[in-house]
Amino acid sequence: MATFFDLVTRPNESIKSKTTGKFVELSNIPTDLKIPNDWDVKPGDILSWSNYRATETYFVTHESMLLKNPDTSGAGYLTIPLSITSLFPDAVNYFFPALNVIGRSYIASIELAPTDFFFISNFTKEPLPTSIINRNNLSYSFDLNEEVLYVTRLSNSNETQHFPLQATKTSDIIQWILSLDETKTKINVKFNFEDKEMCRKVPRGIITGLPAGWQCEQKDIRMYSENKIQGEWLCEGPEKTNEDARRAIAHFYEGLNIEII
């Protein structure tokens, strides 16, 4: 299991010497980021010189180097990169004790390999098929706080889908990934609801219930009040399920007057 070393709170009572078994006196981060041979640390261990969140936190690599937290949040939170998690067959469990010490609220994401045991221990207890594992155009990232897996096409970060652990089957993930290869089409959904009673009936949030591979984004909100809601959604997904998507949109706004283009 990974170990977390807090080198701000306990700089001289954290890392031990391999030869003497005594604590090593530490002050600064090694300038060349190379871990001294005598430090009793292992790949995956987390060393923190951070005074604020995880801004100066490092991982021990397989080459005995220090790799700085890549922080995909951009706000000083901890991201465990694929180059580290791929060293372990069950990365989430391997890092879990250390992350509990750091605190879940400081964790941005855990990047995962498609072969990680995470996929077998969650969803429908099945591994991803080899055809999916062999694809090199996808990234997998687990949000520990929300308990959601994000799958993203590397060439287009807008093509991403979230999969809640408690409501996802392995087949859902596979179906969405396969949909990335299909011809896409777009649907515009325009709405203009007026009067207080009508606005109270309007469903809140993004359109749900769409077929696999479909995504919606807010294109325009011109007005949002208790007496008037006016705007537009842009939905995009596989052309072959265009009619299914239109029916899902109509069902989402059932009983309300909208324009589906």
Short mmCIF file of C-alpha atoms in Angstrom, two decimals:
data_model
loop_
_atom_site.label_atom_id
_atom_site.label_comp_id
_atom_site.label_asym_id
_atom_site.label_seq_id
_atom_site.Cartn_x
_atom_site.Cartn_y
_atom_site.Cartn_z
CA MET A 1 0.00 0.00 0.00
CA ALA A 2 1.11 3.56 -0.69
CA THR A 3 2.41 5.61 2.23
CA PHE A 4 1.86 9.34 2.69
CA PHE A 5 4.75 11.36 4.12
CA ASP A 6 3.93 14.83 5.48
CA LEU A 7 7.30 16.57 5.26
CA VAL A 8 5.95 19.93 6.40
CA THR A 9 4.50 18.80 9.71
CA ARG A 10 7.16 16.14 10.38
CA PRO A 11 10.21 16.86 8.20
CA ASN A 12 12.62 14.88 10.38
CA GLU A 13 10.29 12.13 11.61
CA SER A 14 8.87 10.69 8.41
CA ILE A 15 11.33 8.96 6.10
CA LYS A 16 13.81 6.46 7.52
CA SER A 17 17.27 5.46 6.35
CA LYS A 18 17.52 1.98 4.82
CA THR A 19 20.92 1.44 6.39
CA THR A 20 20.47 2.79 9.92
CA GLY A 21 16.71 2.54 10.38
CA LYS A 22 16.74 6.05 11.82
CA PHE A 23 14.80 9.03 10.53
CA VAL A 24 16.42 11.09 7.80
CA GLU A 25 16.68 14.82 8.41
CA LEU A 26 14.99 16.59 5.53
CA SER A 27 14.63 20.23 4.62
CA ASN A 28 14.07 20.87 0.94
CA ILE A 29 12.93 18.94 -2.11
CA PRO A 30 15.93 17.37 -3.91
CA THR A 31 16.88 19.83 -6.64
CA ASP A 32 17.29 17.10 -9.27
CA LEU A 33 14.13 15.30 -8.04
CA LYS A 34 16.19 12.13 -7.65
CA ILE A 35 15.46 10.13 -4.52
CA PRO A 36 18.59 9.30 -2.48
CA ASN A 37 19.33 5.57 -2.44
CA ASP A 38 19.15 5.51 1.34
CA TRP A 39 15.57 6.78 1.62
CA ASP A 40 13.22 3.98 2.64
CA VAL A 41 10.42 4.74 0.19
CA LYS A 42 8.82 2.76 -2.62
CA PRO A 43 7.07 3.45 -5.94
CA GLY A 44 3.67 5.03 -5.39
CA ASP A 45 4.53 6.65 -2.07
CA ILE A 46 3.37 10.25 -1.73
CA LEU A 47 5.73 12.91 -0.36
CA SER A 48 4.31 16.30 0.54
CA TRP A 49 6.12 19.58 1.07
CA SER A 50 2.81 21.41 0.62
CA ASN A 51 1.70 24.31 2.74
CA TYR A 52 -1.45 24.70 0.66
CA ARG A 53 -3.53 21.75 -0.55
CA ALA A 54 -1.34 19.46 -2.69
CA THR A 55 0.61 22.10 -4.60
CA GLU A 56 4.03 20.70 -3.62
CA THR A 57 3.19 17.02 -3.46
CA TYR A 58 5.22 14.37 -5.28
CA PHE A 59 4.95 10.70 -6.20
CA VAL A 60 7.79 8.19 -6.05
CA THR A 61 8.22 6.74 -9.55
CA HIS A 62 9.49 3.32 -10.60
CA GLU A 63 12.80 5.00 -11.51
CA SER A 64 13.23 6.41 -7.97
CA MET A 65 12.44 9.93 -9.09
CA LEU A 66 9.95 12.45 -7.71
CA LEU A 67 7.02 13.25 -9.99
CA LYS A 68 5.12 16.42 -9.12
CA ASN A 69 1.36 16.30 -8.70
CA PRO A 70 -0.04 17.10 -12.19
CA ASP A 71 -3.15 18.69 -10.60
CA THR A 72 -5.75 18.40 -13.36
CA SER A 73 -8.07 20.55 -11.23
CA GLY A 74 -5.83 23.60 -11.62
CA ALA A 75 -6.65 24.49 -8.02
CA GLY A 76 -4.01 22.64 -6.03
CA TYR A 77 -5.81 19.33 -5.58
CA LEU A 78 -4.17 15.93 -5.96
CA THR A 79 -4.30 13.99 -9.22
CA ILE A 80 -2.75 10.53 -9.24
CA PRO A 81 -1.49 10.20 -12.83
CA LEU A 82 -1.69 7.14 -15.05
CA SER A 83 2.10 6.81 -15.07
CA ILE A 84 1.87 6.02 -11.35
CA THR A 85 -1.42 4.09 -11.08
CA SER A 86 -0.46 1.81 -13.99
CA LEU A 87 2.31 0.38 -11.79
CA PHE A 88 -0.33 -1.37 -9.68
CA PRO A 89 -3.06 -3.84 -10.68
CA ASP A 90 -5.61 -2.40 -8.22
CA ALA A 91 -4.67 1.28 -7.98
CA VAL A 92 -7.65 2.64 -6.05
CA ASN A 93 -7.23 0.13 -3.24
CA TYR A 94 -3.45 0.56 -3.28
CA PHE A 95 -3.73 4.30 -2.67
CA PHE A 96 -6.83 4.26 -0.48
CA PRO A 97 -5.08 4.30 2.95
CA ALA A 98 -2.80 7.18 1.92
CA LEU A 99 -5.70 9.16 0.48
CA ASN A 100 -7.63 8.78 3.71
CA VAL A 101 -4.70 10.38 5.54
CA ILE A 102 -4.53 13.24 3.02
CA GLY A 103 -8.30 13.68 3.10
CA ARG A 104 -10.75 12.94 0.30
CA SER A 105 -11.63 16.61 -0.11
CA TYR A 106 -8.08 17.23 -1.37
CA ILE A 107 -8.28 14.58 -4.13
CA ALA A 108 -9.14 15.68 -7.67
CA SER A 109 -8.99 12.38 -9.55
CA ILE A 110 -7.32 9.01 -9.94
CA GLU A 111 -6.33 8.20 -13.52
CA LEU A 112 -6.73 4.52 -14.35
CA ALA A 113 -5.58 1.99 -16.92
CA PRO A 114 -8.44 0.06 -18.60
CA THR A 115 -6.89 -3.14 -17.24
CA ASP A 116 -7.16 -1.99 -13.62
CA PHE A 117 -9.01 -4.28 -11.22
CA PHE A 118 -11.31 -1.32 -10.57
CA PHE A 119 -13.40 -2.32 -13.59
CA ILE A 120 -13.93 -5.85 -12.29
CA SER A 121 -14.66 -4.85 -8.70
CA ASN A 122 -17.27 -2.29 -9.79
CA PHE A 123 -20.09 -2.09 -12.33
CA THR A 124 -21.15 -5.65 -13.30
CA LYS A 125 -17.99 -7.38 -12.07
CA GLU A 126 -16.68 -7.79 -15.61
CA PRO A 127 -13.41 -6.62 -17.17
CA LEU A 128 -13.47 -4.43 -20.24
CA PRO A 129 -13.08 -6.48 -23.44
CA THR A 130 -9.70 -6.63 -25.14
CA SER A 131 -10.98 -4.57 -28.09
CA ILE A 132 -11.71 -1.69 -25.69
CA ILE A 133 -8.54 -2.15 -23.63
CA ASN A 134 -6.40 -1.95 -26.77
CA ARG A 135 -7.79 1.44 -27.78
CA ASN A 136 -5.24 4.20 -27.20
CA ASN A 137 -7.56 7.16 -27.71
CA LEU A 138 -9.31 7.11 -24.33
CA SER A 139 -8.60 8.16 -20.77
CA TYR A 140 -10.26 6.86 -17.61
CA SER A 141 -10.45 8.97 -14.47
CA PHE A 142 -12.14 8.17 -11.16
CA ASP A 143 -13.59 10.89 -8.93
CA LEU A 144 -13.29 9.43 -5.44
CA ASN A 145 -15.60 12.00 -3.86
CA GLU A 146 -18.45 11.74 -6.35
CA GLU A 147 -17.83 8.01 -6.98
CA VAL A 148 -18.00 8.61 -10.72
CA LEU A 149 -15.83 7.27 -13.54
CA TYR A 150 -15.10 9.68 -16.40
CA VAL A 151 -14.22 8.31 -19.83
CA THR A 152 -12.84 10.86 -22.30
CA ARG A 153 -11.69 10.80 -25.90
CA LEU A 154 -8.11 12.10 -25.79
CA SER A 155 -8.37 14.00 -29.07
CA ASN A 156 -11.45 15.92 -27.92
CA SER A 157 -11.93 16.56 -24.20
CA ASN A 158 -15.53 17.64 -24.88
CA GLU A 159 -16.35 14.04 -25.76
CA THR A 160 -16.58 12.72 -22.25
CA GLN A 161 -19.11 10.71 -20.31
CA HIS A 162 -19.55 10.17 -16.59
CA PHE A 163 -20.55 6.80 -15.16
CA PRO A 164 -21.79 6.68 -11.53
CA LEU A 165 -20.56 3.52 -9.82
CA GLN A 166 -23.95 2.59 -8.41
CA ALA A 167 -25.92 3.05 -11.64
CA THR A 168 -23.59 1.76 -14.37
CA LYS A 169 -23.09 -1.58 -16.08
CA THR A 170 -19.93 -2.51 -17.93
CA SER A 171 -22.05 -2.71 -21.08
CA ASP A 172 -22.99 0.98 -20.64
CA ILE A 173 -19.33 1.97 -20.80
CA ILE A 174 -18.68 -0.25 -23.81
CA GLN A 175 -21.73 1.05 -25.65
CA TRP A 176 -20.70 4.67 -25.15
CA ILE A 177 -17.14 4.02 -26.31
CA LEU A 178 -18.35 2.26 -29.45
CA SER A 179 -20.67 5.18 -30.18
CA LEU A 180 -17.60 7.42 -30.59
CA ASP A 181 -16.87 5.71 -33.92
CA GLU A 182 -20.30 6.38 -35.36
CA THR A 183 -21.42 9.25 -37.61
CA LYS A 184 -22.70 12.11 -35.47
CA THR A 185 -25.72 14.36 -35.88
CA LYS A 186 -26.98 17.39 -33.96
CA ILE A 187 -30.35 18.39 -32.54
CA ASN A 188 -31.27 21.88 -31.37
CA VAL A 189 -33.88 22.20 -28.66
CA LYS A 190 -35.41 25.66 -28.28
CA PHE A 191 -37.80 26.64 -25.52
CA ASN A 192 -39.69 29.73 -24.44
CA PHE A 193 -41.89 29.18 -21.41
CA GLU A 194 -43.94 32.04 -20.04
CA ASP A 195 -46.08 32.64 -16.95
CA LYS A 196 -45.32 31.45 -13.45
CA GLU A 197 -47.45 28.31 -13.53
CA MET A 198 -45.86 27.06 -16.75
CA CYS A 199 -42.32 27.76 -15.53
CA ARG A 200 -42.94 25.70 -12.41
CA LYS A 201 -43.54 22.64 -14.62
CA VAL A 202 -40.28 22.96 -16.55
CA PRO A 203 -37.77 20.21 -15.58
CA ARG A 204 -34.52 21.56 -14.18
CA GLY A 205 -31.06 20.58 -15.34
CA ILE A 206 -29.67 18.93 -18.43
CA ILE A 207 -31.84 16.73 -20.66
CA THR A 208 -31.73 13.13 -19.41
CA GLY A 209 -32.80 9.78 -20.84
CA LEU A 210 -30.94 10.17 -24.14
CA PRO A 211 -29.54 7.11 -25.97
CA ALA A 212 -25.94 6.03 -25.39
CA GLY A 213 -23.41 8.37 -26.97
CA TRP A 214 -25.62 11.47 -26.81
CA GLN A 215 -24.59 14.61 -24.97
CA CYS A 216 -26.27 17.96 -24.45
CA GLU A 217 -24.79 21.34 -23.71
CA GLN A 218 -26.40 24.64 -22.98
CA LYS A 219 -26.16 26.71 -26.15
CA ASP A 220 -28.05 29.75 -24.98
CA ILE A 221 -30.06 30.91 -21.98
CA ARG A 222 -31.67 34.24 -22.76
CA MET A 223 -33.95 34.41 -19.74
CA TYR A 224 -34.41 32.44 -16.53
CA SER A 225 -36.88 33.67 -13.94
CA GLU A 226 -39.99 32.45 -12.18
CA ASN A 227 -42.12 34.01 -14.94
CA LYS A 228 -40.06 33.28 -18.05
CA ILE A 229 -37.58 30.58 -19.12
CA GLN A 230 -36.11 30.96 -22.58
CA GLY A 231 -33.07 29.30 -24.12
CA GLU A 232 -31.63 26.50 -26.24
CA TRP A 233 -29.88 23.13 -25.87
CA LEU A 234 -27.50 21.64 -28.42
CA CYS A 235 -27.53 17.84 -28.39
CA GLU A 236 -25.12 15.65 -30.36
CA GLY A 237 -24.90 11.91 -30.80
CA PRO A 238 -24.92 8.92 -33.18
CA GLU A 239 -26.95 9.50 -36.31
CA LYS A 240 -28.51 6.04 -36.14
CA THR A 241 -30.29 6.87 -32.86
CA ASN A 242 -31.44 10.32 -33.96
CA GLU A 243 -35.13 9.44 -33.75
CA ASP A 244 -34.70 7.80 -30.34
CA ALA A 245 -33.00 10.97 -29.10
CA ARG A 246 -35.84 13.12 -30.38
CA ARG A 247 -38.38 10.94 -28.59
CA ALA A 248 -36.32 11.13 -25.39
CA ILE A 249 -36.23 14.94 -25.60
CA ALA A 250 -39.98 15.09 -26.18
CA HIS A 251 -40.52 12.80 -23.19
CA PHE A 252 -38.25 14.95 -21.00
CA TYR A 253 -40.40 17.99 -21.81
CA GLU A 254 -43.66 16.04 -21.92
CA GLY A 255 -46.68 18.31 -21.88
CA LEU A 256 -44.59 21.40 -22.67
CA ASN A 257 -44.26 23.27 -25.94
CA ILE A 258 -40.69 23.08 -27.28
CA GLU A 259 -39.09 23.26 -30.71
CA ILE A 260 -36.90 20.32 -31.77
CA ILE A 261 -34.84 21.13 -34.87
#
